[in-house]
XYZ file of C-alpha atoms in Angstrom:
558
model
C 14.709 -8.023 -39.658
C 18.019 -9.447 -38.525
C 18.108 -13.218 -39.130
C 20.086 -15.702 -37.020
C 21.808 -12.978 -35.033
C 23.120 -14.023 -31.618
C 22.588 -11.722 -28.636
C 24.751 -11.581 -25.527
C 22.431 -11.907 -22.516
C 23.127 -11.922 -18.791
C 20.769 -14.389 -17.080
C 20.956 -13.910 -13.305
C 24.670 -13.099 -13.693
C 25.389 -15.941 -16.127
C 26.544 -14.879 -19.597
C 24.722 -16.701 -22.422
C 23.953 -16.255 -26.107
C 20.417 -16.459 -27.504
C 18.791 -15.997 -30.885
C 17.492 -12.584 -31.860
C 13.738 -12.434 -31.190
C 13.677 -15.437 -28.839
C 11.157 -15.030 -26.024
C 12.178 -15.073 -22.381
C 10.084 -18.130 -21.563
C 12.033 -20.333 -23.969
C 15.342 -18.973 -22.630
C 14.305 -19.876 -19.080
C 13.322 -23.394 -20.164
C 16.715 -23.893 -21.724
C 19.030 -22.268 -19.191
C 17.427 -22.210 -15.740
C 18.609 -24.913 -13.326
C 16.119 -27.725 -12.905
C 15.253 -26.688 -9.351
C 14.313 -23.210 -10.483
C 12.563 -24.445 -13.610
C 10.392 -26.733 -11.509
C 9.207 -23.726 -9.499
C 8.165 -22.151 -12.803
C 8.881 -18.492 -13.333
C 5.815 -16.240 -13.530
C 7.487 -13.223 -15.149
C 10.931 -11.720 -15.617
C 13.021 -8.667 -14.920
C 14.515 -7.227 -18.084
C 17.040 -4.489 -17.280
C 15.185 -3.959 -13.963
C 11.716 -3.699 -15.576
C 9.128 -6.408 -14.918
C 7.927 -7.983 -18.173
C 5.821 -10.955 -19.247
C 7.503 -14.194 -20.272
C 6.448 -13.699 -23.892
C 8.657 -10.597 -24.171
C 11.088 -11.030 -27.070
C 14.804 -10.369 -26.739
C 15.992 -7.990 -29.439
C 19.044 -6.385 -27.820
C 21.761 -7.295 -25.301
C 20.330 -7.057 -21.797
C 20.120 -8.497 -18.289
C 17.232 -10.815 -17.412
C 16.216 -12.670 -14.250
C 13.231 -14.891 -13.390
C 10.497 -13.852 -10.940
C 8.718 -16.505 -8.898
C 5.661 -16.629 -6.663
C 7.695 -15.835 -3.550
C 9.158 -12.673 -5.142
C 7.241 -9.465 -4.478
C 7.061 -8.596 -8.185
C 6.217 -12.186 -9.129
C 3.396 -12.288 -6.598
C 1.993 -9.045 -8.042
C 1.915 -10.620 -11.524
C 0.210 -13.708 -10.105
C -2.458 -11.672 -8.310
C -3.151 -9.499 -11.348
C -3.567 -12.626 -13.487
C -5.814 -14.279 -10.875
C -8.115 -11.237 -10.889
C -8.488 -11.513 -14.655
C -9.329 -15.183 -14.167
C -12.081 -14.190 -11.731
C -13.519 -11.561 -14.065
C -13.592 -14.005 -16.966
C -15.388 -16.691 -14.955
C -18.033 -14.189 -13.804
C -18.482 -12.839 -17.338
C -19.044 -16.345 -18.683
C -21.496 -17.357 -15.955
C -23.290 -14.045 -15.348
C -22.814 -11.679 -18.315
C -24.964 -8.942 -16.710
C -23.113 -8.936 -13.387
C -20.797 -6.074 -12.482
C -18.011 -6.695 -9.983
C -15.721 -4.030 -8.494
C -12.363 -4.614 -6.826
C -11.709 -3.291 -3.339
C -8.985 -3.364 -0.723
C -6.360 -5.956 0.155
C -7.800 -8.071 2.956
C -6.938 -11.366 4.694
C -4.412 -12.540 2.148
C -6.479 -11.533 -0.889
C -8.623 -8.830 -2.480
C -12.155 -7.865 -1.552
C -14.813 -7.564 -4.291
C -18.356 -6.186 -4.476
C -21.161 -7.125 -6.840
C -22.985 -3.912 -7.719
C -25.212 -5.196 -10.531
C -26.774 -8.491 -11.556
C -29.180 -11.007 -9.973
C -26.556 -12.737 -7.807
C -26.973 -14.109 -4.315
C -23.902 -14.308 -2.111
C -22.440 -16.590 -0.943
C -24.487 -19.093 -2.973
C -22.810 -18.282 -6.304
C -19.219 -18.487 -5.046
C -18.781 -22.283 -5.455
C -20.003 -22.061 -9.045
C -17.676 -19.146 -9.849
C -14.696 -20.883 -8.245
C -15.555 -24.065 -10.114
C -15.530 -22.211 -13.447
C -12.205 -20.599 -12.539
C -10.675 -24.032 -11.944
C -12.076 -25.297 -15.265
C -10.329 -22.412 -17.041
C -7.095 -23.203 -15.177
C -7.333 -26.819 -16.326
C -7.804 -25.603 -19.920
C -4.597 -23.550 -19.623
C -6.427 -20.771 -21.394
C -3.913 -18.207 -22.741
C -3.737 -14.505 -21.960
C -3.700 -12.565 -25.228
C -2.010 -9.156 -25.209
C -2.365 -6.536 -27.931
C -2.142 -2.810 -28.566
C -4.463 -0.272 -30.147
C -5.083 3.462 -30.245
C -6.676 5.258 -27.323
C -9.642 6.230 -29.508
C -10.299 2.637 -30.538
C -9.961 1.409 -26.948
C -12.481 4.041 -25.816
C -14.902 2.890 -28.500
C -14.544 -0.764 -27.458
C -15.039 -0.088 -23.741
C -17.933 2.313 -24.372
C -19.754 -0.463 -26.251
C -19.667 -2.724 -23.186
C -20.542 0.032 -20.717
C -17.102 0.337 -19.086
C -17.385 4.069 -18.427
C -14.671 3.855 -15.757
C -12.113 2.815 -18.372
C -13.357 5.360 -20.906
C -12.942 8.180 -18.362
C -9.445 6.959 -17.536
C -8.399 6.890 -21.192
C -10.045 10.236 -21.938
C -8.109 11.934 -19.155
C -4.712 10.251 -19.589
C -4.505 10.769 -23.368
C -2.288 7.765 -24.028
C -1.639 7.502 -27.763
C -1.244 3.731 -27.589
C -3.136 1.490 -25.177
C -2.026 -2.003 -24.206
C -4.902 -4.473 -23.787
C -5.145 -7.962 -22.326
C -7.873 -10.355 -23.454
C -8.748 -13.435 -21.464
C -11.715 -15.400 -22.690
C -14.708 -13.050 -22.811
C -13.079 -10.373 -20.670
C -11.044 -7.468 -22.070
C -9.081 -5.045 -19.910
C -6.455 -2.338 -20.085
C -3.185 -4.086 -19.332
C -1.782 -2.584 -16.127
C 1.326 -4.726 -15.931
C 2.545 -8.170 -17.020
C 0.462 -11.360 -16.841
C 1.360 -15.058 -16.795
C 1.322 -16.937 -20.140
C -1.804 -18.973 -19.424
C -4.281 -19.865 -16.663
C -2.411 -23.048 -15.799
C 0.004 -20.932 -13.786
C -2.795 -19.854 -11.392
C -3.286 -22.736 -8.984
C -3.497 -21.234 -5.478
C -6.735 -19.338 -4.888
C -10.122 -19.597 -3.226
C -13.308 -17.528 -2.921
C -14.523 -16.724 0.596
C -17.671 -14.890 1.597
C -17.193 -11.490 3.280
C -20.636 -9.801 3.350
C -21.656 -7.713 1.545
C -19.054 -9.029 -0.927
C -16.382 -11.720 -1.098
C -12.621 -12.222 -1.042
C -10.448 -13.731 -3.747
C -7.757 -15.293 -1.615
C -4.423 -16.207 -3.125
C -3.394 -18.838 -0.596
C -4.889 -22.237 0.194
C -8.434 -22.072 1.630
C -7.586 -23.474 5.067
C -4.891 -20.905 5.849
C -7.129 -17.917 6.435
C -10.787 -18.839 6.875
C -10.508 -18.316 10.616
C -9.107 -14.822 10.145
C -11.723 -13.814 7.587
C -14.692 -15.008 9.584
C -13.562 -13.644 12.964
C -15.569 -10.430 13.328
C -13.187 -9.162 16.013
C -10.030 -9.669 13.957
C -7.804 -6.818 12.732
C -8.884 -7.694 9.196
C -12.518 -7.116 10.086
C -11.764 -3.769 11.747
C -9.809 -2.666 8.659
C -12.701 -3.869 6.515
C -15.050 -1.493 8.357
C -12.632 1.356 7.562
C -12.730 0.237 3.924
C -16.539 0.384 3.836
C -16.561 3.778 5.534
C -14.017 5.250 3.111
C -15.877 3.823 0.115
C -19.016 5.568 1.339
C -17.061 8.832 1.625
C -15.742 8.462 -1.902
C -19.245 7.847 -3.249
C -20.449 11.048 -1.556
C -17.571 12.898 -3.217
C -18.320 11.268 -6.574
C -14.671 10.224 -6.851
C -14.100 6.467 -6.801
C -11.406 5.896 -9.432
C -8.649 7.691 -11.315
C -10.946 8.667 -14.189
C -13.467 10.436 -11.936
C -10.662 12.160 -9.995
C -9.126 13.392 -13.249
C -12.550 14.641 -14.365
C -12.879 16.663 -11.156
C -9.441 18.172 -11.751
C -10.197 19.134 -15.338
C -13.670 20.520 -14.568
C -12.475 22.713 -11.685
C -14.523 20.807 -9.100
C -11.418 19.527 -7.342
C -11.396 22.430 -4.882
C -14.713 21.276 -3.451
C -13.485 17.658 -3.353
C -10.429 18.750 -1.346
C -12.545 20.692 1.158
C -14.964 17.805 1.715
C -12.188 15.176 1.969
C -10.364 17.279 4.552
C -13.643 17.876 6.378
C -14.272 14.132 6.612
C -10.887 13.621 8.264
C -11.307 16.517 10.668
C -14.708 15.212 11.745
C -13.185 11.784 12.363
C -10.344 13.221 14.447
C -12.815 15.301 16.449
C -14.764 12.109 17.112
C -11.633 10.456 18.488
C -11.095 13.425 20.799
C -14.697 13.091 21.975
C -14.036 9.412 22.708
C -11.056 10.331 24.872
C -13.115 13.011 26.633
C -15.948 10.576 27.342
C -13.444 8.350 29.189
C -11.525 11.155 30.884
C -12.251 9.699 34.312
C -10.110 6.682 33.385
C -8.072 7.252 30.186
C -4.835 9.161 30.806
C -2.655 7.692 28.041
C -3.292 7.776 24.264
C -1.040 5.563 22.137
C -0.763 6.177 18.381
C 0.925 3.713 16.018
C 0.997 2.911 12.335
C 3.301 1.982 9.446
C 5.795 4.286 7.754
C 4.436 7.405 6.037
C 0.957 6.985 7.475
C 0.913 10.552 8.817
C 1.164 9.697 12.514
C 2.879 12.956 13.468
C 0.340 15.299 11.884
C -2.534 13.152 13.105
C -1.174 13.419 16.644
C -0.933 17.209 16.402
C -4.466 17.543 15.046
C -5.812 15.202 17.720
C -4.113 17.357 20.351
C -5.904 20.434 19.036
C -9.261 18.685 19.245
C -8.468 17.498 22.768
C -7.783 21.095 23.775
C -11.108 22.119 22.231
C -12.655 19.614 24.659
C -10.895 21.205 27.622
C -8.090 18.660 27.961
C -4.379 19.380 27.923
C -2.366 16.882 25.858
C 1.329 16.334 26.602
C 3.647 14.280 24.388
C 6.236 11.732 25.470
C 8.566 10.319 22.805
C 9.939 6.782 22.888
C 13.030 7.811 20.871
C 14.539 9.365 24.013
C 14.439 5.947 25.637
C 16.684 4.203 23.096
C 19.419 2.053 24.598
C 23.065 2.781 23.875
C 24.211 1.303 20.583
C 26.277 -1.466 22.213
C 23.061 -2.690 23.890
C 20.944 -2.477 20.726
C 19.924 -5.811 19.134
C 21.028 -6.524 15.574
C 18.955 -7.629 12.584
C 19.584 -10.551 10.238
C 22.222 -8.479 8.412
C 24.110 -7.760 11.615
C 23.088 -4.089 11.666
C 21.545 -2.293 14.683
C 17.808 -3.012 14.669
C 16.421 0.332 15.826
C 12.880 -0.756 14.949
C 12.939 -3.575 17.487
C 11.183 -2.999 20.802
C 14.320 -4.417 22.454
C 16.140 -1.271 21.284
C 14.013 0.710 23.778
C 14.602 0.855 27.525
C 11.082 -0.328 28.294
C 11.808 -0.760 32.002
C 12.692 2.917 32.426
C 9.877 3.972 30.099
C 7.293 2.112 32.207
C 8.795 3.429 35.428
C 8.355 6.978 34.123
C 4.823 6.279 32.837
C 3.765 5.047 36.273
C 5.243 8.094 37.962
C 3.747 10.581 35.494
C 0.269 9.090 35.685
C 0.531 9.279 39.490
C 1.269 13.002 39.224
C 4.954 12.657 40.101
C 7.858 14.500 38.526
C 10.361 12.576 36.366
C 13.533 13.429 34.473
C 12.950 12.305 30.878
C 16.218 11.213 29.204
C 17.471 12.627 25.914
C 19.324 10.671 23.258
C 22.512 11.660 21.494
C 21.805 10.213 18.037
C 25.156 11.182 16.402
C 27.013 9.266 19.124
C 24.286 6.612 19.539
C 24.055 6.848 23.313
C 21.983 8.417 26.052
C 22.948 12.030 26.718
C 23.646 13.500 30.146
C 20.940 16.153 29.728
C 17.448 15.310 30.995
C 14.119 17.130 30.725
C 11.961 17.508 33.855
C 8.317 16.529 33.275
C 5.129 16.339 35.305
C 1.490 16.145 34.221
C -1.620 17.520 35.902
C -5.124 16.181 36.506
C -6.461 17.443 33.142
C -3.409 16.349 31.167
C -3.561 13.527 28.624
C -0.277 11.806 27.823
C 0.249 11.195 24.073
C 2.785 8.592 22.895
C 3.292 8.255 19.129
C 5.554 5.617 17.583
C 5.750 2.260 15.830
C 5.415 0.249 19.065
C 2.391 2.074 20.443
C 0.071 -0.939 20.077
C 2.548 -3.463 21.484
C 1.362 -4.304 25.027
C 4.971 -4.752 26.170
C 5.724 -1.052 25.602
C 3.247 0.006 28.313
C 2.949 -3.206 30.312
C 2.736 -1.383 33.659
C -0.287 0.725 32.681
C -3.719 -0.893 33.213
C -5.725 -1.371 30.000
C -8.586 0.880 31.163
C -6.177 3.828 31.404
C -5.053 3.481 27.772
C -6.667 4.261 24.428
C -4.852 2.866 21.396
C -5.207 4.315 17.894
C -3.983 2.650 14.705
C -3.406 4.902 11.681
C -2.595 3.939 8.108
C -3.044 5.269 4.580
C -5.649 2.806 3.245
C -6.435 4.185 -0.191
C -9.855 3.204 -1.556
C -9.353 4.985 -4.859
C -8.975 2.460 -7.679
C -7.533 2.770 -11.177
C -10.856 1.523 -12.540
C -13.497 -1.011 -11.493
C -11.154 -3.959 -12.051
C -7.720 -2.640 -11.094
C -6.823 -1.521 -7.584
C -4.176 0.860 -6.287
C -1.817 -0.748 -3.792
C -1.829 1.009 -0.433
C 1.917 0.451 -0.105
C 2.468 2.370 -3.363
C 0.809 5.492 -1.965
C 2.836 5.264 1.245
C 6.061 4.713 -0.711
C 5.388 7.764 -2.889
C 4.641 9.825 0.235
C 7.990 8.756 1.665
C 9.901 9.382 -1.573
C 8.579 12.956 -1.675
C 9.264 13.614 2.020
C 12.728 12.006 2.022
C 13.853 13.862 -1.084
C 12.402 17.208 0.012
C 13.364 17.280 3.692
C 15.692 14.424 4.671
C 18.382 14.441 2.005
C 17.556 10.982 0.610
C 17.034 10.579 -3.115
C 14.318 8.339 -4.562
C 16.815 5.577 -5.326
C 17.824 5.267 -1.671
C 14.234 5.382 -0.414
C 13.168 2.659 -2.845
C 16.160 0.514 -1.889
C 15.288 0.843 1.819
C 11.575 0.107 1.350
C 11.726 -3.735 1.519
C 13.501 -3.430 4.881
C 10.824 -0.979 6.063
C 8.101 -3.453 5.078
C 9.866 -6.291 6.907
C 10.020 -4.150 10.040
C 6.314 -3.361 9.790
C 5.435 -7.031 9.391
C 7.378 -7.768 12.570
C 6.651 -4.762 14.780
C 3.355 -3.172 13.693
C 0.896 -5.402 11.847
C 0.831 -8.201 14.471
C -0.586 -5.681 16.974
C -3.346 -4.102 14.854
C -5.881 -6.067 16.861
C -4.843 -4.159 19.994
C -6.259 -0.898 18.591
C -9.384 0.648 20.109
C -9.797 3.026 17.164
C -8.563 3.034 13.551
C -7.973 6.039 11.322
C -7.509 6.124 7.551
C -5.084 8.919 6.689
C -5.439 8.482 2.929
C -6.918 11.424 1.029
C -8.749 10.604 -2.179
C -7.064 13.425 -4.094
C -3.506 13.006 -2.806
C -1.903 11.024 -5.686
C -2.667 13.956 -7.994
C -0.825 16.329 -5.634
C 2.075 13.960 -5.070
C 2.564 13.595 -8.839
C 3.934 17.138 -9.114
C 6.776 16.186 -6.768
C 7.244 12.451 -7.313
C 7.529 12.658 -11.086
C 10.698 14.731 -10.903
C 12.230 12.728 -8.069
C 11.593 9.414 -9.832
C 13.162 10.748 -13.030
C 16.357 11.357 -11.054
C 16.895 7.581 -10.662
C 19.564 6.486 -13.197
C 18.603 3.786 -15.680
C 21.453 1.541 -14.510
C 20.466 1.870 -10.843
C 19.073 -1.158 -8.985
C 16.001 0.926 -8.051
C 15.227 1.911 -11.633
C 12.645 -0.812 -12.276
C 10.528 0.214 -9.288
C 11.013 3.902 -10.093
C 9.844 3.252 -13.662
C 6.717 1.456 -12.432
C 5.853 4.225 -9.964
C 6.493 6.865 -12.631
C 3.963 5.168 -14.914
C 1.522 5.092 -12.000
C 1.720 8.776 -11.028
C 1.450 9.857 -14.656
C -2.115 8.538 -14.759
C -3.197 11.481 -12.593
C -4.003 15.013 -13.715
C -1.709 17.036 -11.426
C -3.096 19.234 -8.647
C -1.023 22.175 -7.466
C -0.756 22.470 -3.676
C -2.275 25.965 -3.388
C -5.658 24.698 -2.203
C -4.301 22.171 0.291
C -5.015 23.337 3.875
C -1.911 24.107 5.932
C -3.095 21.625 8.573
C -3.616 18.779 6.066
C -1.925 15.433 6.712
C -0.533 15.726 3.204
C 1.545 18.728 4.271
C 3.709 16.400 6.361
C 5.080 15.077 3.060
C 4.951 18.008 0.623
C 5.815 20.800 3.070
C 4.132 24.072 3.952
C 2.462 22.763 7.106
C 1.468 25.126 9.873
C 2.714 22.477 12.328
C 6.340 22.193 13.387
C 8.008 18.809 12.952
């Protein structure tokens, strides 16, 4: 070991010297400005990778603090808070089994599947124990062992989900995190001790509950409003969970088992059948209202599969004797000098104000009245409306389909009466989990979809897609999510098997990101994620699958 060696470190752009082997937490205490220190860093970025504060510095590097308001810092906080919950339940109810679910209403949803617990009666006691542990500042203890030893430990406590994961991933070394009486595979950094976890509450959401990461008063109204977007998404969550149970695939370990046993072909067929049945049901809903509904609006966040969904819905509408016709909002963009700008001064093409809504509504009114209109076209290279127009007219049996990010915004179709519209919200809401206690973030699956599609068909490498993603999320928060409650129907485009297919493509594209690139840290994290899956080759994927929109080979034209 090198004794008393000084290392040159860059701390948020400031050049400092620290002792060899010094941990990041002590460096932050010494060198961070008081304002930052008072906010208390939760984790750190070390050469773009997110690490815990107890990571030791043994080579020259760049480090930066991560706080609660940072996306990566918030992820560390939430992961640590979940471990706090599991520990409190283990101490109070050793026989209880809790399983993590989707992100909902500013927190995570959980189910009790075993144990003599009555909800919501037990929630105050569990939250009380959590706060006792926070007051104790109980430490998180991280360690490493062999995969075989980890399997033995988890098998002893009946954690078959973790055993199946380890059996199918074949990691030689497994990182563990111990917190009180609860032991878990460490899927990412944690805070040093429970004292860092101050903002949380437990809220009943039958048949389970939500661990909310904000103050209790901020979201109780949203959670308990049975007509809220959160509640509608929750119903999709329950439906998808039921589908996954029918398939026998609820976590990464069971999916990997299906791949290795050869049963994955049947899983693919059933998963695709579920989606087709759902789409057919939507077409039936349109048909049942055909005396009134003439306009179907489809919206959803990036990489949710809106285009393929629209094409499959159109097929089902034709099966029902209707004739769907599409109208794109992109042709109604304003000239660039009339386009609003974002906070960076760049044209904000995702803003509704970038669309000529007056002309769009004028044409909608005329089309729905059976009149002929001249639909504009847009010259994207020159960022202005082209001289060429496309004549359009719809008949009595025609259904107008509009697909785009603003489809649920009432201002896009303000001239059309509500009874003539049916609005569909689509998103990839994965219900597959890593194991019973560790969830897969829906945004990760969408980001990987986009990385594969952008690299394969749009000329963007993974580095550029990752760099653009925060801006995409900001646009969704502004233009899409506030209008989820406008939807009449919701569709989950996530396929339980898709991460295993995407691995074959994403792994290579993520490896193309240079280690000194600003996107490397996120690429490294996603690479670790996709490598948990046994890869599935695309041969068995139907040519009409939503997944084909991202991997190619679709029978639809885009």
